[in-house]
CSV table of C-alpha atoms and ligand atoms in Angstrom, one decimal:
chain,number,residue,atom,x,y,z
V,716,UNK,CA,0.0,0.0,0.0
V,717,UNK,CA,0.9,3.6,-1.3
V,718,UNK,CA,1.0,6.2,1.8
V,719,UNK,CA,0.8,8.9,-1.3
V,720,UNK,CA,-2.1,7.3,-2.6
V,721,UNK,CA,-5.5,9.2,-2.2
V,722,UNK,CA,-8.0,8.6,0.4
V,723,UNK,CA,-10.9,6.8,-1.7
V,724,UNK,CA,-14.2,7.7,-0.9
V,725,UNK,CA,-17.9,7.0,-2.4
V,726,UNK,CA,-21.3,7.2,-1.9
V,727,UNK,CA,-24.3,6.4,-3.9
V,728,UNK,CA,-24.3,10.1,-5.0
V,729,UNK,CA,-23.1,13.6,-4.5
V,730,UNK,CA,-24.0,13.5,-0.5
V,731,UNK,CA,-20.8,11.8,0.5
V,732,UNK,CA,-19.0,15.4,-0.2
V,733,UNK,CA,-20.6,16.2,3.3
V,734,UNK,CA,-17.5,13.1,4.5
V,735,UNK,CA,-15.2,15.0,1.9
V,736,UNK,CA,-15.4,18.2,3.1
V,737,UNK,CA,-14.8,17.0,7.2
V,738,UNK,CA,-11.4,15.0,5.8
V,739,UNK,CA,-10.7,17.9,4.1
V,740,UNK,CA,-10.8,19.9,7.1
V,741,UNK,CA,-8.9,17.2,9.0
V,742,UNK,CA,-6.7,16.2,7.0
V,743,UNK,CA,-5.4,18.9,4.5
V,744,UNK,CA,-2.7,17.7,3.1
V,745,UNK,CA,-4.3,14.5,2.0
V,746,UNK,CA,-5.5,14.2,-1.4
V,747,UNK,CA,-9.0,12.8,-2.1
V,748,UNK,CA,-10.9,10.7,-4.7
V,749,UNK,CA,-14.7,10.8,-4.4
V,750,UNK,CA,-16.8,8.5,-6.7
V,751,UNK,CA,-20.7,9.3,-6.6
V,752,UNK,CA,-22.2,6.5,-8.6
V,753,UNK,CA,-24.7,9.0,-9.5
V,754,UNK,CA,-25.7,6.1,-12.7
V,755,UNK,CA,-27.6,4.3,-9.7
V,756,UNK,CA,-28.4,6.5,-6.7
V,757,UNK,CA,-30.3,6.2,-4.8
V,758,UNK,CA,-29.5,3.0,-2.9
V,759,UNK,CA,-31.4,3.8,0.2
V,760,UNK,CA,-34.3,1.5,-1.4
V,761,UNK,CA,-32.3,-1.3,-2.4
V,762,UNK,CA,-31.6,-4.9,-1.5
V,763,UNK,CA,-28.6,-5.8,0.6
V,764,UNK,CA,-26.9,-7.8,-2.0
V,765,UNK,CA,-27.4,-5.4,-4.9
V,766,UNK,CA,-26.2,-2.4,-2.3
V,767,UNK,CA,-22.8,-5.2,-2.0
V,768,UNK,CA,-22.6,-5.5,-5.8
V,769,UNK,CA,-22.7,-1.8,-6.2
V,770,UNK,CA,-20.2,-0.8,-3.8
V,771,UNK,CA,-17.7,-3.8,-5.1
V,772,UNK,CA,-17.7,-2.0,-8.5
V,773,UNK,CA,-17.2,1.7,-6.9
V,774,UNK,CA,-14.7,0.6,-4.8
V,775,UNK,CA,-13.1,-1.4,-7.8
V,776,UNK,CA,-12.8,2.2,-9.3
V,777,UNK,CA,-11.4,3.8,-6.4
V,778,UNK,CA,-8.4,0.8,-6.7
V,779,UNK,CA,-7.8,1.6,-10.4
V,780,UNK,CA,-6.9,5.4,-8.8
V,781,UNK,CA,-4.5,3.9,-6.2
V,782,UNK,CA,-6.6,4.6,-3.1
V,783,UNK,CA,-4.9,3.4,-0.2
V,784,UNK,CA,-7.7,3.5,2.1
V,785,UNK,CA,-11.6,3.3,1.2
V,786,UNK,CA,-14.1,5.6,3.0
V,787,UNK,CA,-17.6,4.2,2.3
V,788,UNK,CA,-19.2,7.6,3.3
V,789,UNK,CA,-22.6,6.3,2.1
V,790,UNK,CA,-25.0,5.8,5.3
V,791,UNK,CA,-26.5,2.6,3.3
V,792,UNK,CA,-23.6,1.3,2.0
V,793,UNK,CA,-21.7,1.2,5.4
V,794,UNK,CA,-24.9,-0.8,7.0
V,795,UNK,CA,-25.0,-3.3,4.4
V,796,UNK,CA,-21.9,-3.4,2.5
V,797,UNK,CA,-18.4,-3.1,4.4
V,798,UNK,CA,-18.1,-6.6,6.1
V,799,UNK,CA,-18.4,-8.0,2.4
V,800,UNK,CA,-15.4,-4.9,1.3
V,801,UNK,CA,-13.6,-5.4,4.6
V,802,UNK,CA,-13.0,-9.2,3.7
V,803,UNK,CA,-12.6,-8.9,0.2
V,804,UNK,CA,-10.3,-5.7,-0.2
V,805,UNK,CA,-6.5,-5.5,0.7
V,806,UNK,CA,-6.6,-1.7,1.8
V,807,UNK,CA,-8.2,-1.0,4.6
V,808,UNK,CA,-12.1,0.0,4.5
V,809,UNK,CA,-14.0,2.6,7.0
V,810,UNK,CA,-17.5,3.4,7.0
V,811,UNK,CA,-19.2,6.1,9.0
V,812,UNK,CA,-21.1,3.8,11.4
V,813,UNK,CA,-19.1,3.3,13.9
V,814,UNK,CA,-17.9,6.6,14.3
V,815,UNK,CA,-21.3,7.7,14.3
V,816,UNK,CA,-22.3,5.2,16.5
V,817,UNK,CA,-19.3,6.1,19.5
V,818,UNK,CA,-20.2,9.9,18.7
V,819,UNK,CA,-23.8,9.7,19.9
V,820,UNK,CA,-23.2,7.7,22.7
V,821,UNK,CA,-20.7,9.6,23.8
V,822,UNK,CA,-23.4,13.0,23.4
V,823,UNK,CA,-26.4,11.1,25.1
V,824,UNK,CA,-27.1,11.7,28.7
V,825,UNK,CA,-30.6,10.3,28.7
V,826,UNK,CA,-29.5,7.3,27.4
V,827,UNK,CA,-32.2,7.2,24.6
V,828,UNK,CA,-31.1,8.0,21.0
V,829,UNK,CA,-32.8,8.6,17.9
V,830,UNK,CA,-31.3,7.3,14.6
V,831,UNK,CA,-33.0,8.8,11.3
V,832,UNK,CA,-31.6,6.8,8.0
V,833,UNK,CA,-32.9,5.2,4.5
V,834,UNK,CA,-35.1,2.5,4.6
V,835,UNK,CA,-32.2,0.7,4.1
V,836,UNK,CA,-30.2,2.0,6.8
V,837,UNK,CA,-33.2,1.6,9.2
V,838,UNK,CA,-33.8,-2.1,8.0
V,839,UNK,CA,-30.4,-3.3,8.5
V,840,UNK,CA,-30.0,-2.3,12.0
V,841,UNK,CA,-26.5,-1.3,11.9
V,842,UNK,CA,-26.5,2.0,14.4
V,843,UNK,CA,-29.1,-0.4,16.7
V,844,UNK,CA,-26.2,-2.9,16.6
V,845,UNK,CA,-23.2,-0.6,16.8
V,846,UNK,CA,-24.5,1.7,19.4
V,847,UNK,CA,-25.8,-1.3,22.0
V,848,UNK,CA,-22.4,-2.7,21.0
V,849,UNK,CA,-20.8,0.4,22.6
V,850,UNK,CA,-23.6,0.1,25.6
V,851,UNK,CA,-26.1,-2.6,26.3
V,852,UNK,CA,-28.2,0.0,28.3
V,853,UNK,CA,-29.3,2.3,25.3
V,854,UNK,CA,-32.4,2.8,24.2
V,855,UNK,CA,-32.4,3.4,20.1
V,856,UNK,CA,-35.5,4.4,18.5
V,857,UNK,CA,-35.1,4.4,14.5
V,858,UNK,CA,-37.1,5.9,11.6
V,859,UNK,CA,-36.8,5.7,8.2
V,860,UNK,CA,-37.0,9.1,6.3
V,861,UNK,CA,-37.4,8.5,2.5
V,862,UNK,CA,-38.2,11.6,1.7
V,863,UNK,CA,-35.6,14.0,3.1
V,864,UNK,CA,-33.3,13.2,0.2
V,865,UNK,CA,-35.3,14.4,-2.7
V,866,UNK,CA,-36.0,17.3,-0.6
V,867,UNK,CA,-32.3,17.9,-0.2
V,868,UNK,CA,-31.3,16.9,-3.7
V,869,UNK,CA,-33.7,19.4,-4.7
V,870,UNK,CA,-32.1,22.3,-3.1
V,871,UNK,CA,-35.0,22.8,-0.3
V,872,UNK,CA,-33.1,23.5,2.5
V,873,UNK,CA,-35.4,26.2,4.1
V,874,UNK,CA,-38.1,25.3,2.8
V,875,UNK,CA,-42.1,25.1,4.5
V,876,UNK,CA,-42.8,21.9,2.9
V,877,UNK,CA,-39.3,20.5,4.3
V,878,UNK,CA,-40.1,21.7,7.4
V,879,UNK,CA,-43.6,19.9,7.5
V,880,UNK,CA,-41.4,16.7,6.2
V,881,UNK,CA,-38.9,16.8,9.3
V,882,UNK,CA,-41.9,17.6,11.6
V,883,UNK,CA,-43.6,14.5,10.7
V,884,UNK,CA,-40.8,11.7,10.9
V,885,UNK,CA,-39.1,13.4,14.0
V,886,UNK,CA,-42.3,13.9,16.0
V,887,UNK,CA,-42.6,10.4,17.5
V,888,UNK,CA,-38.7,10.1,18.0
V,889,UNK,CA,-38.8,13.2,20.5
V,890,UNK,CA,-42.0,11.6,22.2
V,891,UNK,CA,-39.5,8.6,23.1
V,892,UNK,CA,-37.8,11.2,25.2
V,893,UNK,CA,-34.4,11.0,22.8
V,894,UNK,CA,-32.1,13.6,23.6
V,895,UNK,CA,-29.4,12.4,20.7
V,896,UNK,CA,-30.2,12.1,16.8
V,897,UNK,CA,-27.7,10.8,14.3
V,898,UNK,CA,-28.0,12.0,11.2
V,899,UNK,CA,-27.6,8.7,9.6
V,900,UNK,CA,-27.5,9.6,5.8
V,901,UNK,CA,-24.9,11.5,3.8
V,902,UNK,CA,-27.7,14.0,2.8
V,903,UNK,CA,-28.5,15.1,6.1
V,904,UNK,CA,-25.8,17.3,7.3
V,905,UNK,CA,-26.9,19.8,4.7
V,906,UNK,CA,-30.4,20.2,6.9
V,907,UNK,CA,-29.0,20.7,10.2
V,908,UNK,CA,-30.7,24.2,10.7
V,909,UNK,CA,-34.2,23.1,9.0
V,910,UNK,CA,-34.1,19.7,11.5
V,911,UNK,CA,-33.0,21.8,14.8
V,912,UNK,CA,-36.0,24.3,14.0
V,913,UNK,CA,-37.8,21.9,15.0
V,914,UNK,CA,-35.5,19.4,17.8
V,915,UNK,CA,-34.4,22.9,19.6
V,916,UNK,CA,-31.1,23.2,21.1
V,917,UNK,CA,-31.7,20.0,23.7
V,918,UNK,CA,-31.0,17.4,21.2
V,919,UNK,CA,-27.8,16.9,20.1
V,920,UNK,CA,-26.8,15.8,16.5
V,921,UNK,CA,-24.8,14.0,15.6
V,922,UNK,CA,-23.1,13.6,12.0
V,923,UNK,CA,-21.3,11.1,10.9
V,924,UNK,CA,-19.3,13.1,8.5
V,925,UNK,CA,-17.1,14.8,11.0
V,926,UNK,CA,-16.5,11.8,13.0
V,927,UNK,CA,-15.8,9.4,10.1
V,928,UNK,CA,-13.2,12.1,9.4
V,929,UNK,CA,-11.2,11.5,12.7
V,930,UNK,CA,-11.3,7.6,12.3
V,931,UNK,CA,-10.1,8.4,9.0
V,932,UNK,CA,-6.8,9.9,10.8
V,933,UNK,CA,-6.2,7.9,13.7
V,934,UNK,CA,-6.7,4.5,11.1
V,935,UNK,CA,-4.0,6.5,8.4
V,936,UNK,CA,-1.7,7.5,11.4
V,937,UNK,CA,-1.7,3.5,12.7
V,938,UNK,CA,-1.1,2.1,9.6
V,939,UNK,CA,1.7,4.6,8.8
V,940,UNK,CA,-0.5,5.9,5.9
V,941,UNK,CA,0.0,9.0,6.3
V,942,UNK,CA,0.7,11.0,3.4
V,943,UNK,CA,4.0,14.0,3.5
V,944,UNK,CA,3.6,14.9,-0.2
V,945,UNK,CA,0.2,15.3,-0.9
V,946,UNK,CA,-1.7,18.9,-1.8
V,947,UNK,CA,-4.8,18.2,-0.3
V,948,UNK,CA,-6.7,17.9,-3.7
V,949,UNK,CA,-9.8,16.8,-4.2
V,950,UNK,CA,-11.3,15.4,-7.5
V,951,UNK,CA,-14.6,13.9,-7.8
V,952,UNK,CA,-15.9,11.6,-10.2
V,953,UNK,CA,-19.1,10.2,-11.3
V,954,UNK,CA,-21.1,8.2,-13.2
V,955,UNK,CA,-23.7,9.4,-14.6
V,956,UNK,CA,-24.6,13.8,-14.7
V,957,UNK,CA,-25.5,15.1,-10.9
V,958,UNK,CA,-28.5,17.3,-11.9
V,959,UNK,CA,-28.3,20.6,-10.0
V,960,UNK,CA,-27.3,18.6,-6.7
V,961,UNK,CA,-23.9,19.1,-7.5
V,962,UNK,CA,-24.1,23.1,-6.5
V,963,UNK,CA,-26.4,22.7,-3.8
V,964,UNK,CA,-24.0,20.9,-2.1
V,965,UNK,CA,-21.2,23.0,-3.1
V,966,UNK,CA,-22.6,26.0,-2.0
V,967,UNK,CA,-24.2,24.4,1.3
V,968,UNK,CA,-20.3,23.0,2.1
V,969,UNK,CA,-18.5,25.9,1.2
V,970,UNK,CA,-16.4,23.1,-1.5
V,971,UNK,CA,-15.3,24.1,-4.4
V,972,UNK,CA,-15.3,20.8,-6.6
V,973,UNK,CA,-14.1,22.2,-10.0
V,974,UNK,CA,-14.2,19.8,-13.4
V,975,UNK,CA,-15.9,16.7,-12.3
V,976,UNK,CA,-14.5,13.8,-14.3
V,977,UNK,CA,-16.8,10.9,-15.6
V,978,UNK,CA,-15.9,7.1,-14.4
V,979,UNK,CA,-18.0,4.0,-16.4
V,980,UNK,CA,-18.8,1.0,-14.2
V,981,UNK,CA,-18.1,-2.2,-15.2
V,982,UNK,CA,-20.0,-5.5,-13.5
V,983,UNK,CA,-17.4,-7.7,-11.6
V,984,UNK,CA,-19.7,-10.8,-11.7
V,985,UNK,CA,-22.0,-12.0,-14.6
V,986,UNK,CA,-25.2,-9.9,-14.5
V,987,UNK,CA,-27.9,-12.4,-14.0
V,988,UNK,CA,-30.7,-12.8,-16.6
V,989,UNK,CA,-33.0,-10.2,-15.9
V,990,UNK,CA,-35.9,-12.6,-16.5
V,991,UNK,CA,-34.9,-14.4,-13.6
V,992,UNK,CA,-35.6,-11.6,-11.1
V,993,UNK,CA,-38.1,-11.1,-12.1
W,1134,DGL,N1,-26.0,8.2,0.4
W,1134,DGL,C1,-27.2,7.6,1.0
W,1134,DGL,C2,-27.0,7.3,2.5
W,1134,DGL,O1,-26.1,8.0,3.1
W,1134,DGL,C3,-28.4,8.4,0.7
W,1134,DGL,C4,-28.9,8.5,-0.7
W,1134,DGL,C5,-29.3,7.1,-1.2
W,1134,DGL,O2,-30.4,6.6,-0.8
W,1134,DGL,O3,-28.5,6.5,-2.0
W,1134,DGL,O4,-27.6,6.5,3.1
């Protein structure tokens, strides 16, 4: 493994930037290489093993740009798909639930925590497991919120109709009593102000990005990964055009992506006969 190789990050989209932008901040000398397989987002309604088949192929591309390190900074694909990368890759692989996970529990005093995700997310269980890992004595309460990232994709930040939208899937998580939410989807950083509207200031939330970030440097600076020569550049590729998403989330982040460059997925196993799926 490289230590001047980029850090290798994807997502099913343009969200992921949100983990981009916190390794940026972290880790500024690093150079980047984001993949949105924007072709296929979203995978938030997906099956597990076509969420695994997808992030095999994007992380397939990150290789082919000498990553030495792969960030999954997609919500879903960390729940479903980094066991499969973790055993099947020879660079190391991080996804943001763990870091997620030790972030809230360290931010809850109630000991009850809110967890808002794809259905995906939701259905595999992943912050349930990782945070009960962490404590036994936690009480998660999860909801699935498939509608935040069209919202988001479509620029309505601060926006009524989002705020109706946030009201009615956060609702019955603050009548649990949490007094921790994690933001559990690359998307939903970029809401922060339109979600605490609503939670107040006595909920804390917790993003993923930030904290994916520092496991990002403590995992670089154990593995003697970390890079002396690089210019902190980051250079984002995708798979198919980003619709306007691209400079929403530039402009929420404060990124600057410049040229975007264009990456073709191939299939790493033989498709199987559509008619079969079927
Ligand atoms: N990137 C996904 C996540 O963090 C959200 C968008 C999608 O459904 O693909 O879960």
């Amino acid at each position: 493994m490289d230590a001047h190789g980029p850090i290798g990050v994807f997502d099913s989209g343009i969200g992921g930037l949100t983990v981009a932008a916190a390794l940026g901040r972290v880790l500024p000398r690093e150079d980047i290489f984001y993949v949105g397989d924007t072709a296929r987002v979203p995978y938030g309604g997906r099956s597990a093993a076509t969420i695994q088949r997808y992030s095999r192929e994007i992380s397939s591309l990150l290789l082919e740009e000498g990553a030495k390190v792969i960030v999954v900074a997609c919500n879903t694909a960390s729940a479903l798909a980094v066991p499969v990368l973790e055993s099947e890759l020879e660079v190391p692989v991080l996804g943001v639930i763990g870091p997620g996970a030790h972030a809230a529990v360290q931010a809850t005093r109630s000991g009850k925590i809110g967890v808002i995700g794809t259905r995906a997310t939701v259905r595999s269980r992943a912050y349930e497991e990782a945070i009960r890992n962490l404590d036994s004595g936690i009480q998660v309460s999860s909801m699935a919120c498939p509608l935040l990232v069209p919202l988001i994709e479509e620029g309505w930040l601060e926006d009524p109709v989002t705020d109706s939208v946030i009201e009615r899937y956060l609702a019955p998580l603050l009548q649990e009593g949490i007094d921790t939410l994690v933001l559990g989807c690359t998307h939903y950083p970029l809401l922060q102000s339109a979600i605490r509207r609503f939670t107040g200031n006595a909920i804390a939330l917790v993003d993923s990005a930030d904290n994916c970030a520092l496991a990002v440097r403590d995992l670089l600076q154990k593995r003697g990964l970390v890079s002396d020569a690089g210019t902190g550049r980051l250079q984002v590729a995708v798979t198919d055009a980003t619709g306007g998403f691209l400079q929403v989330a530039e402009r929420a982040l404060g990124l600057r992506v410049g040229e975007v460059l264009h990456r073709t997925v191939r299939p790493l196993t033989p498709v199987a006969d559509p008619a079969s799926c079927l």
